[in-house]
CSV table of C-alpha atoms in Angstrom, one decimal:
chain,number,residue,atom,x,y,z
A,119,MET,CA,0.0,0.0,0.0
A,120,SER,CA,1.3,3.4,-0.9
A,121,ASP,CA,2.6,5.9,1.6
A,122,LYS,CA,1.2,8.7,-0.6
A,123,ALA,CA,-2.4,9.6,0.3
A,124,GLY,CA,-4.7,9.6,-2.7
A,125,GLU,CA,-3.0,6.8,-4.7
A,126,GLU,CA,-5.4,4.1,-3.5
A,127,ARG,CA,-9.1,4.7,-3.1
A,128,VAL,CA,-11.0,2.4,-0.8
A,129,LEU,CA,-14.5,1.7,0.4
A,130,LEU,CA,-15.0,1.1,4.2
A,131,VAL,CA,-17.5,-1.4,5.6
A,132,HIS,CA,-18.5,-1.4,9.2
A,133,LEU,CA,-21.3,-3.4,11.0
A,134,ARG,CA,-22.5,-1.8,14.2
A,135,GLN,CA,-22.4,-3.9,17.3
A,136,SER,CA,-24.6,-2.8,20.2
A,137,ASP,CA,-22.3,-4.5,22.8
A,138,ARG,CA,-19.2,-2.5,21.7
A,139,TYR,CA,-18.0,1.0,22.6
A,140,ASN,CA,-19.2,4.2,21.0
A,141,GLU,CA,-19.8,3.1,17.4
A,142,ASP,CA,-19.3,6.5,15.9
A,143,ARG,CA,-15.9,6.7,17.5
A,144,GLU,CA,-14.9,3.2,16.4
A,145,LEU,CA,-15.9,4.0,12.8
A,146,GLU,CA,-13.9,7.2,13.0
A,147,GLU,CA,-10.9,5.2,14.3
A,148,PHE,CA,-11.3,2.8,11.4
A,149,ARG,CA,-11.3,5.7,8.9
A,150,LEU,CA,-8.1,7.0,10.5
A,151,LEU,CA,-6.5,3.6,10.1
A,152,ALA,CA,-7.3,3.7,6.4
A,153,THR,CA,-5.9,7.2,5.9
A,154,SER,CA,-2.9,6.3,8.1
A,155,ALA,CA,-2.2,3.5,5.6
A,156,GLY,CA,-2.1,6.0,2.8
A,157,ALA,CA,-5.6,5.4,1.3
A,158,THR,CA,-8.3,7.8,0.4
A,159,VAL,CA,-11.8,6.9,1.6
A,160,SER,CA,-14.3,7.1,-1.2
A,161,GLY,CA,-17.3,5.8,0.7
A,162,ILE,CA,-18.5,4.1,3.8
A,163,VAL,CA,-21.1,1.3,4.1
A,164,THR,CA,-22.6,0.6,7.5
A,165,GLY,CA,-25.2,-1.7,8.8
A,166,ALA,CA,-26.8,-3.0,12.0
A,167,GLY,CA,-25.0,-5.7,13.9
A,168,ARG,CA,-26.3,-9.2,13.8
A,169,LYS,CA,-24.9,-12.7,13.7
A,170,PRO,CA,-22.1,-12.8,11.1
A,171,ASP,CA,-22.8,-14.7,7.9
A,172,SER,CA,-20.7,-17.8,7.7
A,173,ALA,CA,-19.9,-17.4,4.0
A,174,THR,CA,-19.2,-13.7,3.6
A,175,PHE,CA,-19.6,-12.3,7.2
A,176,LEU,CA,-21.8,-9.4,5.8
A,177,GLY,CA,-24.8,-11.4,4.5
A,178,ARG,CA,-26.4,-11.4,1.1
A,179,GLY,CA,-28.2,-8.0,1.4
A,180,LYS,CA,-25.2,-6.1,2.7
A,181,VAL,CA,-23.0,-7.7,-0.1
A,182,ASP,CA,-25.4,-6.4,-2.6
A,183,GLU,CA,-25.2,-2.9,-1.0
A,184,VAL,CA,-21.4,-3.0,-1.2
A,185,ARG,CA,-21.5,-4.1,-4.8
A,186,GLN,CA,-23.8,-1.2,-5.6
A,187,ALA,CA,-21.5,1.3,-3.7
A,188,LEU,CA,-18.6,0.0,-5.8
A,189,ALA,CA,-20.5,0.5,-9.0
A,190,GLY,CA,-21.3,4.1,-8.0
A,191,THR,CA,-17.7,5.0,-7.1
A,192,GLU,CA,-14.8,5.3,-9.5
A,193,ASP,CA,-11.4,3.9,-9.1
A,194,VAL,CA,-12.0,2.0,-5.9
A,195,CYS,CA,-9.4,-0.8,-5.7
A,196,ALA,CA,-10.0,-2.3,-2.3
A,197,VAL,CA,-12.7,-2.8,0.4
A,198,PHE,CA,-11.6,-2.5,4.0
A,199,VAL,CA,-13.8,-4.4,6.5
A,200,ASN,CA,-13.7,-3.3,10.1
A,201,HIS,CA,-13.9,-6.8,11.4
A,202,ASP,CA,-11.7,-9.9,11.4
A,203,LEU,CA,-12.7,-12.2,8.6
A,204,SER,CA,-11.9,-15.9,8.2
A,205,PRO,CA,-9.9,-16.9,5.1
A,206,ALA,CA,-13.1,-18.4,3.5
A,207,GLN,CA,-15.1,-15.3,4.3
A,208,GLU,CA,-12.5,-13.1,2.7
A,209,ARG,CA,-12.2,-15.2,-0.4
A,210,ASN,CA,-16.0,-15.5,-0.8
A,211,LEU,CA,-16.5,-11.7,-0.3
A,212,GLU,CA,-13.9,-11.0,-2.9
A,213,ARG,CA,-15.6,-13.2,-5.4
A,214,ALA,CA,-19.0,-11.7,-4.7
A,215,ILE,CA,-18.0,-8.1,-5.1
A,216,SER,CA,-15.1,-8.6,-7.6
A,217,CYS,CA,-12.8,-6.4,-5.5
A,218,ARG,CA,-9.8,-7.0,-3.2
A,219,VAL,CA,-10.8,-7.2,0.5
A,220,LEU,CA,-8.7,-6.4,3.5
A,221,ASP,CA,-10.0,-7.0,7.1
A,222,ARG,CA,-9.1,-5.0,10.2
A,223,THR,CA,-6.1,-7.2,11.1
A,224,GLY,CA,-4.7,-7.1,7.6
A,225,LEU,CA,-5.0,-3.3,7.5
A,226,ILE,CA,-3.2,-2.8,10.8
A,227,LEU,CA,-0.4,-5.2,9.6
A,228,SER,CA,-0.1,-3.2,6.4
A,229,ILE,CA,0.4,0.1,8.5
A,230,PHE,CA,3.0,-1.7,10.6
A,231,ALA,CA,4.8,-2.9,7.5
A,232,GLN,CA,5.1,0.7,6.3
A,233,ARG,CA,6.4,2.1,9.6
A,234,ALA,CA,9.0,-0.6,10.5
A,235,HIS,CA,12.5,0.7,10.0
A,236,SER,CA,14.7,-1.2,12.3
A,237,HIS,CA,15.9,-4.7,11.5
A,238,GLU,CA,13.9,-6.2,14.4
A,239,GLY,CA,10.8,-4.3,13.5
A,240,LYS,CA,10.8,-5.5,9.9
A,241,LEU,CA,11.3,-9.1,11.1
A,242,GLN,CA,8.4,-8.8,13.5
A,243,VAL,CA,6.0,-7.3,11.0
A,244,GLU,CA,6.9,-9.8,8.3
A,245,LEU,CA,6.3,-12.7,10.8
A,246,ALA,CA,2.9,-11.3,11.8
A,247,GLN,CA,2.0,-10.8,8.2
A,248,LEU,CA,3.0,-14.3,7.1
A,249,GLU,CA,1.2,-15.9,10.0
A,250,HIS,CA,-1.9,-13.9,9.1
A,251,LEU,CA,-1.7,-14.7,5.4
A,252,ALA,CA,-0.6,-18.4,5.7
A,253,THR,CA,-4.2,-19.7,5.7
A,254,ARG,CA,-5.2,-17.4,3.0
A,255,LEU,CA,-2.7,-18.7,0.4
A,256,VAL,CA,-3.9,-19.9,-2.9
A,257,ARG,CA,-1.2,-18.8,-5.3
A,258,GLY,CA,1.1,-15.9,-5.6
A,259,TRP,CA,3.8,-16.7,-3.1
A,260,THR,CA,6.2,-18.6,-5.5
A,261,HIS,CA,8.5,-15.6,-5.5
A,262,LEU,CA,9.7,-16.8,-2.2
A,263,GLU,CA,11.6,-19.6,-4.1
A,264,ARG,CA,14.3,-17.0,-4.5
A,265,GLN,CA,15.1,-17.5,-0.8
A,266,LYS,CA,16.7,-20.8,-1.7
A,267,GLY,CA,17.4,-20.5,-5.4
A,268,GLY,CA,14.3,-22.3,-6.7
A,269,ILE,CA,15.9,-25.1,-8.7
A,270,GLY,CA,15.2,-28.5,-7.2
A,271,LEU,CA,13.1,-26.9,-4.4
A,272,ARG,CA,9.7,-28.2,-5.6
A,273,GLY,CA,9.1,-31.9,-4.8
A,274,PRO,CA,7.8,-34.4,-7.4
A,275,GLY,CA,4.0,-34.4,-7.6
A,276,GLU,CA,3.7,-31.4,-5.3
A,277,THR,CA,0.9,-29.0,-6.1
A,278,GLN,CA,1.5,-25.2,-6.5
A,279,LEU,CA,-0.6,-24.6,-3.3
A,280,GLU,CA,1.5,-27.1,-1.3
A,281,THR,CA,4.7,-25.4,-2.5
A,282,ASP,CA,3.5,-22.0,-1.5
A,283,ARG,CA,2.5,-23.1,1.9
A,284,ARG,CA,5.8,-25.0,2.5
A,285,LEU,CA,7.8,-22.0,1.4
A,286,VAL,CA,5.9,-19.7,3.8
A,287,ALA,CA,6.2,-22.2,6.6
A,288,GLU,CA,10.0,-22.3,6.0
A,289,ARG,CA,10.2,-18.5,5.9
A,290,ILE,CA,8.2,-18.3,9.2
A,291,LYS,CA,10.6,-20.7,10.8
A,292,ASN,CA,13.6,-18.7,9.6
A,293,LEU,CA,12.0,-15.5,10.9
A,294,ASN,CA,11.4,-17.1,14.3
A,295,ARG,CA,15.0,-18.2,14.4
A,296,ALA,CA,16.2,-14.7,13.5
A,297,LEU,CA,13.9,-13.0,16.1
A,298,GLY,CA,15.2,-15.5,18.7
A,299,LYS,CA,18.7,-14.2,18.1
A,300,VAL,CA,17.6,-10.6,18.3
A,301,GLN,CA,15.7,-11.4,21.5
A,302,GLN,CA,18.9,-12.8,23.0
A,303,GLN,CA,20.8,-9.7,22.0
A,304,ARG,CA,18.1,-7.6,23.7
A,305,LEU,CA,18.4,-9.8,26.8
A,306,HIS,CA,22.2,-9.3,26.9
A,307,ARG,CA,21.8,-5.5,26.5
A,308,ARG,CA,19.2,-5.5,29.3
A,309,LYS,CA,21.6,-7.4,31.6
A,310,ALA,CA,24.3,-4.9,30.8
A,311,ARG,CA,22.0,-2.1,31.8
A,312,ARG,CA,21.3,-3.8,35.1
A,313,LYS,CA,25.0,-3.9,35.8
A,314,VAL,CA,25.0,-0.1,35.5
A,315,PRO,CA,21.7,0.5,37.3
A,316,ILE,CA,19.7,3.3,35.7
A,317,ALA,CA,16.0,3.5,36.2
A,318,THR,CA,13.9,3.0,33.1
A,319,VAL,CA,10.7,4.9,32.2
A,320,SER,CA,8.4,3.9,29.4
A,321,LEU,CA,5.9,6.1,27.6
A,322,VAL,CA,2.7,4.1,26.9
A,323,GLY,CA,-0.7,5.0,25.7
A,324,TYR,CA,-3.3,4.9,23.0
A,325,THR,CA,-1.9,5.6,19.5
A,326,ASN,CA,-1.9,9.3,18.5
A,327,ALA,CA,-2.0,10.5,22.1
A,328,GLY,CA,1.2,12.5,21.7
A,329,LYS,CA,3.8,10.1,23.2
A,330,SER,CA,6.5,11.0,20.7
A,331,SER,CA,5.8,14.7,21.0
A,332,LEU,CA,6.3,14.4,24.8
A,333,PHE,CA,9.4,12.3,24.3
A,334,ASN,CA,10.9,14.9,22.1
A,335,VAL,CA,10.2,17.7,24.6
A,336,LEU,CA,11.7,15.8,27.4
A,337,THR,CA,14.8,14.6,25.6
A,338,GLY,CA,15.3,16.8,22.5
A,339,ALA,CA,15.5,13.6,20.5
A,340,GLY,CA,13.7,14.8,17.4
A,341,SER,CA,11.7,11.6,16.9
A,342,TYR,CA,9.2,11.5,14.0
A,343,THR,CA,5.7,12.7,14.9
A,344,ALA,CA,2.5,13.0,12.9
A,345,ASP,CA,-1.2,13.3,13.4
A,346,ARG,CA,-1.9,9.7,12.4
A,347,LEU,CA,-2.2,6.3,13.9
A,348,PHE,CA,1.0,4.3,14.6
A,349,ALA,CA,3.3,7.2,13.6
A,350,THR,CA,6.0,5.6,15.7
A,351,LEU,CA,6.7,1.9,15.6
A,352,ASP,CA,10.2,1.1,16.5
A,353,PRO,CA,11.0,1.9,20.2
A,354,THR,CA,13.5,4.8,20.9
A,355,MET,CA,15.5,5.2,24.0
A,356,ARG,CA,17.3,8.3,25.4
A,357,ARG,CA,19.0,9.2,28.7
A,358,LEU,CA,17.1,11.7,30.8
A,359,THR,CA,18.6,13.8,33.6
A,360,LEU,CA,16.2,14.4,36.5
A,361,PRO,CA,16.2,16.9,39.4
A,362,GLY,CA,18.8,15.9,42.0
A,363,LYS,CA,21.1,14.6,39.3
A,364,SER,CA,19.2,11.3,39.0
A,365,GLN,CA,19.5,9.5,35.7
A,366,ALA,CA,16.8,7.6,33.8
A,367,ILE,CA,16.4,5.9,30.5
A,368,ILE,CA,13.1,6.9,28.9
A,369,THR,CA,11.6,4.8,26.1
A,370,ASP,CA,9.1,5.8,23.4
A,371,THR,CA,7.0,2.8,22.4
A,372,VAL,CA,4.4,1.8,19.8
A,373,GLY,CA,0.9,3.1,20.6
A,374,PHE,CA,-1.9,0.7,21.5
A,375,ILE,CA,-5.3,0.5,19.8
A,376,ARG,CA,-8.7,-1.0,20.5
A,377,ARG,CA,-8.8,-4.7,19.4
A,378,LEU,CA,-5.0,-4.8,18.7
A,379,PRO,CA,-4.5,-8.1,16.8
A,380,HIS,CA,-3.1,-10.8,19.0
A,381,ARG,CA,-0.5,-11.7,16.3
A,382,LEU,CA,1.0,-8.2,16.7
A,383,VAL,CA,1.1,-8.5,20.5
A,384,ALA,CA,2.9,-11.9,20.1
A,385,ALA,CA,5.2,-10.7,17.4
A,386,PHE,CA,6.2,-7.6,19.3
A,387,HIS,CA,6.5,-9.4,22.6
A,388,ALA,CA,10.3,-8.9,22.8
A,389,THR,CA,9.9,-5.2,22.1
A,390,LEU,CA,7.1,-4.8,24.6
A,391,GLU,CA,9.2,-6.5,27.3
A,392,GLU,CA,11.0,-3.2,27.5
A,393,ILE,CA,7.7,-1.8,29.0
A,394,SER,CA,7.3,-4.7,31.4
A,395,GLU,CA,10.9,-4.1,32.7
A,396,ALA,CA,10.3,-0.4,33.3
A,397,GLN,CA,10.4,1.0,36.9
A,398,MET,CA,7.8,3.6,35.9
A,399,LEU,CA,5.2,4.1,33.2
A,400,LEU,CA,4.0,7.4,31.9
A,401,HIS,CA,0.6,6.7,30.5
A,402,VAL,CA,0.0,9.5,27.9
A,403,ILE,CA,-3.7,10.3,27.2
A,404,ASP,CA,-5.3,12.7,24.8
A,405,ALA,CA,-7.1,15.0,27.2
A,406,SER,CA,-9.2,16.4,24.3
A,407,ASP,CA,-10.7,13.0,23.4
A,408,PRO,CA,-14.2,12.4,24.9
A,409,GLU,CA,-13.5,8.7,24.8
A,410,ARG,CA,-10.3,8.9,26.8
A,411,HIS,CA,-11.6,6.9,29.7
A,412,GLU,CA,-12.3,4.0,27.4
A,413,TYR,CA,-8.8,4.3,25.9
A,414,ILE,CA,-7.3,4.2,29.4
A,415,ALA,CA,-9.1,0.9,29.9
A,416,GLN,CA,-7.9,-0.5,26.5
A,417,VAL,CA,-4.2,0.4,27.4
A,418,ALA,CA,-4.6,-1.2,30.8
A,419,GLN,CA,-5.8,-4.4,29.2
A,420,VAL,CA,-2.8,-4.6,26.8
A,421,LEU,CA,-0.4,-3.8,29.7
A,422,GLU,CA,-1.9,-6.8,31.6
A,423,GLU,CA,-1.4,-9.0,28.5
A,424,ILE,CA,2.3,-8.2,28.4
A,425,GLY,CA,2.8,-8.5,32.2
A,426,ALA,CA,3.2,-4.8,32.9
A,427,GLY,CA,-0.1,-4.2,34.7
A,428,ARG,CA,1.5,-3.8,38.1
A,429,ALA,CA,4.2,-1.3,37.3
A,430,PRO,CA,3.7,2.1,39.0
A,431,SER,CA,2.3,4.6,36.5
A,432,ILE,CA,1.4,8.3,36.2
A,433,LEU,CA,-1.5,9.4,34.0
A,434,VAL,CA,-0.3,12.2,31.7
A,435,PHE,CA,-3.2,14.1,30.1
A,436,ASN,CA,-1.7,15.7,27.0
A,437,LYS,CA,-3.1,18.3,24.5
A,438,ILE,CA,-4.6,20.6,27.2
A,439,ASP,CA,-4.1,23.5,24.7
A,440,ARG,CA,-7.1,22.0,22.8
A,441,ILE,CA,-9.5,22.2,25.7
A,442,GLY,CA,-8.3,25.4,27.4
A,443,VAL,CA,-7.4,24.1,30.9
A,444,PRO,CA,-4.3,25.1,32.9
A,445,ALA,CA,-1.4,22.8,33.4
A,446,ARG,CA,-1.4,21.1,36.8
A,447,CYS,CA,-0.4,18.0,38.7
A,448,GLU,CA,-2.7,16.1,41.1
A,449,ARG,CA,-1.5,14.0,44.0
A,450,ASP,CA,-3.0,10.8,45.5
A,451,GLU,CA,-3.8,10.1,49.1
A,452,ASN,CA,-0.1,9.3,49.8
A,453,GLY,CA,1.0,12.7,48.4
A,454,ARG,CA,2.5,11.3,45.3
A,455,ILE,CA,2.0,12.8,41.8
A,456,ALA,CA,-0.6,10.6,40.1
A,457,ARG,CA,-2.0,12.7,37.3
A,458,ILE,CA,-0.4,15.5,35.2
A,459,TRP,CA,-2.1,17.9,32.8
A,460,LEU,CA,0.2,19.3,30.1
A,461,SER,CA,0.7,20.2,26.5
A,462,ALA,CA,3.6,18.7,24.7
A,463,ARG,CA,3.0,21.1,21.8
A,464,THR,CA,3.5,24.3,23.9
A,465,GLY,CA,5.6,22.8,26.6
A,466,GLU,CA,3.2,24.0,29.3
A,467,GLY,CA,3.3,21.6,32.3
A,468,VAL,CA,6.1,19.4,31.1
A,469,GLY,CA,8.2,20.4,34.1
A,470,TYR,CA,5.7,18.4,36.3
A,471,VAL,CA,6.8,15.2,34.5
A,472,LEU,CA,10.4,15.8,35.6
A,473,GLU,CA,9.3,16.7,39.1
A,474,ALA,CA,7.2,13.5,39.3
A,475,LEU,CA,10.0,11.3,38.1
A,476,GLY,CA,12.5,13.1,40.4
A,477,GLU,CA,10.2,12.5,43.4
A,478,HIS,CA,9.8,8.8,42.4
A,479,MET,CA,13.6,8.3,42.1
A,480,ALA,CA,14.1,10.2,45.4
A,481,ARG,CA,12.2,7.6,47.3
A,482,HIS,CA,15.0,5.2,46.5
A,483,ARG,CA,17.8,7.6,47.4
A,484,MET,CA,20.0,8.1,50.6
A,485,ARG,CA,22.5,10.5,52.1
A,486,ARG,CA,25.9,9.0,52.6
A,487,LEU,CA,29.5,10.0,53.5
A,488,ILE,CA,32.2,8.6,51.3
A,489,ARG,CA,35.9,8.8,52.2
A,490,LEU,CA,38.4,8.0,49.4
A,491,PRO,CA,42.2,7.7,49.5
A,492,LEU,CA,44.3,9.7,47.1
A,493,ASP,CA,44.9,6.7,44.8
A,494,ALA,CA,41.1,6.2,44.2
A,495,GLY,CA,40.9,8.7,41.4
A,496,ARG,CA,38.7,6.4,39.2
A,497,ILE,CA,36.2,5.9,42.1
A,498,ARG,CA,36.2,9.7,42.7
A,499,ALA,CA,35.1,10.2,39.0
A,500,LEU,CA,32.4,7.5,39.4
A,501,VAL,CA,31.1,9.3,42.5
A,502,TYR,CA,30.7,12.5,40.6
A,503,ALA,CA,29.1,10.6,37.7
A,504,ARG,CA,26.6,8.6,39.7
A,505,ALA,CA,25.8,10.7,42.8
A,506,ASN,CA,24.7,14.2,43.6
A,507,VAL,CA,27.8,15.5,45.4
A,508,LEU,CA,26.5,18.0,48.0
A,509,LYS,CA,29.9,18.8,49.6
A,510,GLU,CA,33.5,17.7,49.0
A,511,GLU,CA,36.2,18.0,51.7
A,512,ILE,CA,39.8,17.8,50.6
A,513,LEU,CA,41.9,16.0,53.3
A,514,GLU,CA,45.6,15.4,53.6
A,515,ASP,CA,45.2,11.8,52.7
A,516,GLY,CA,42.2,11.9,50.3
A,517,TRP,CA,38.7,13.2,49.9
A,518,LEU,CA,35.5,13.2,51.9
A,519,PHE,CA,32.2,13.5,50.1
A,520,ASP,CA,28.7,14.2,51.3
A,521,VAL,CA,26.5,12.7,48.6
A,522,ASP,CA,22.9,12.1,47.7
A,523,ILE,CA,22.8,8.8,45.9
A,524,SER,CA,20.2,6.2,44.8
A,525,THR,CA,20.2,2.8,46.5
A,526,ALA,CA,20.9,1.1,43.2
A,527,ASP,CA,23.9,3.4,42.4
A,528,ALA,CA,25.2,2.9,45.9
A,529,GLY,CA,25.1,-0.9,45.5
A,530,TRP,CA,26.7,-0.6,42.1
A,531,LEU,CA,29.5,1.6,43.4
A,532,ALA,CA,30.1,-0.8,46.3
A,533,ALA,CA,30.4,-3.7,43.8
A,534,GLN,CA,33.3,-2.1,42.0
A,535,SER,CA,36.4,-4.2,42.3
A,536,ASP,CA,38.6,-1.3,43.5
A,537,PHE,CA,36.0,0.0,46.0
A,538,GLN,CA,36.3,-0.8,49.7
A,539,VAL,CA,33.1,-1.1,51.6
A,540,GLU,CA,34.6,0.7,54.6
A,541,TRP,CA,34.8,3.8,52.4
A,542,PHE,CA,31.1,4.3,53.1
A,543,LEU,CA,31.0,6.0,56.5
A,544,ASP,CA,28.3,5.7,59.2
A,545,THR,CA,29.1,9.3,60.4
A,546,PRO,CA,26.1,11.6,59.9
A,547,PRO,CA,26.6,13.9,56.8
A,548,ASP,CA,26.3,17.1,58.9
A,549,THR,CA,29.6,16.4,60.7
A,550,LEU,CA,31.8,17.7,57.8
A,551,SER,CA,34.0,20.3,59.3
A,552,ALA,CA,37.8,19.8,58.8
A,553,GLY,CA,39.8,20.6,55.7
A,554,ARG,CA,38.8,22.7,52.7
A,555,VAL,CA,35.1,22.3,51.9
A,556,TYR,CA,33.6,22.8,48.4
A,557,ALA,CA,29.8,23.0,48.3
A,558,HIS,CA,27.9,21.7,45.3
A,559,GLY,CA,24.3,22.8,44.7
A,560,THR,CA,23.9,24.4,48.1
């Protein structure tokens, strides 16, 4: 599907279901999915929800209505159905209307295929696409013979359909093997990060809520942003300096969506593990969206699926410039910041995010005195790199530091091979008195 809007004209089909969320919003979301894929919507066919037809899902009367809509619209080359179709239903519907049909899962997979740029992202999307299309194969996949040269690949007496399916099965196996290696590399990187303990923060939320815009404001990363669904696919990480000299790694992740295909959740499991490993989640919400409470529930459901439902989180209501409310932060019964209202576009209220993260990290910090000998120059540099040095006292035989340090960094520092545990002093920090004293941040 083309990236250029207007090159492909499509017809949308949506059957209303009374037991679902706001139907007008769901239809609008489906329209946004189509335009995000690069298509131009030429018409929409809707209908009352009922038991799906086993042959075409839509039923005979609605199929006739779709056929008439296609006859009255020029240059429509595909019909997008806002439901998941079985392979048989998709094929029968295509034959009945003489037009290519793409169901909801296929459309989302197509968008992901356009947005994947990293090696891992491309592998994940291709795997999800092949698993989705495997049962829909009839012909048209023999180009995959090029993966192994083609000659001698087809067995005697093997039909074209069997060849296609076998080639796709082999490609899926190769993709799973390649993704396994990538997952191991990600695991090694995660273990390396744990050896140098820096808190991780993940931006999560419904797609198009403004996660990447907030990420750019916080880090100056310049990540791609656009007013369309799934503008960001590959996760991006940056180091973030918080008040009190705390350090954190913040991650911008793919946005969630209502009825996110399970194949995508499974294919992107390794990537989503970064969310489940985070010490803090910033749940970004479009404050101007009247359905934001339903979207919050949808995101919570996906977080449960990937094992991140218990991670501490802060609700960040973005886009307050659209609704004319002031920036503010709201605290819970324990006095902790639980909700933040801001605008990533104007920058108003973004400071509350840094304040909230700084407070969260401060709950895991301590005041300590560290006394180092003159030959511990490397450790002195590490102290300045990993702790907030409040005061430094120069002694005849070394240095004495009054520091504010996280429990994780203190443990990491004590684990250094050239660090002596007795260099941490039990003396209260306010007893610094002798020698030349240099104050930092006081």
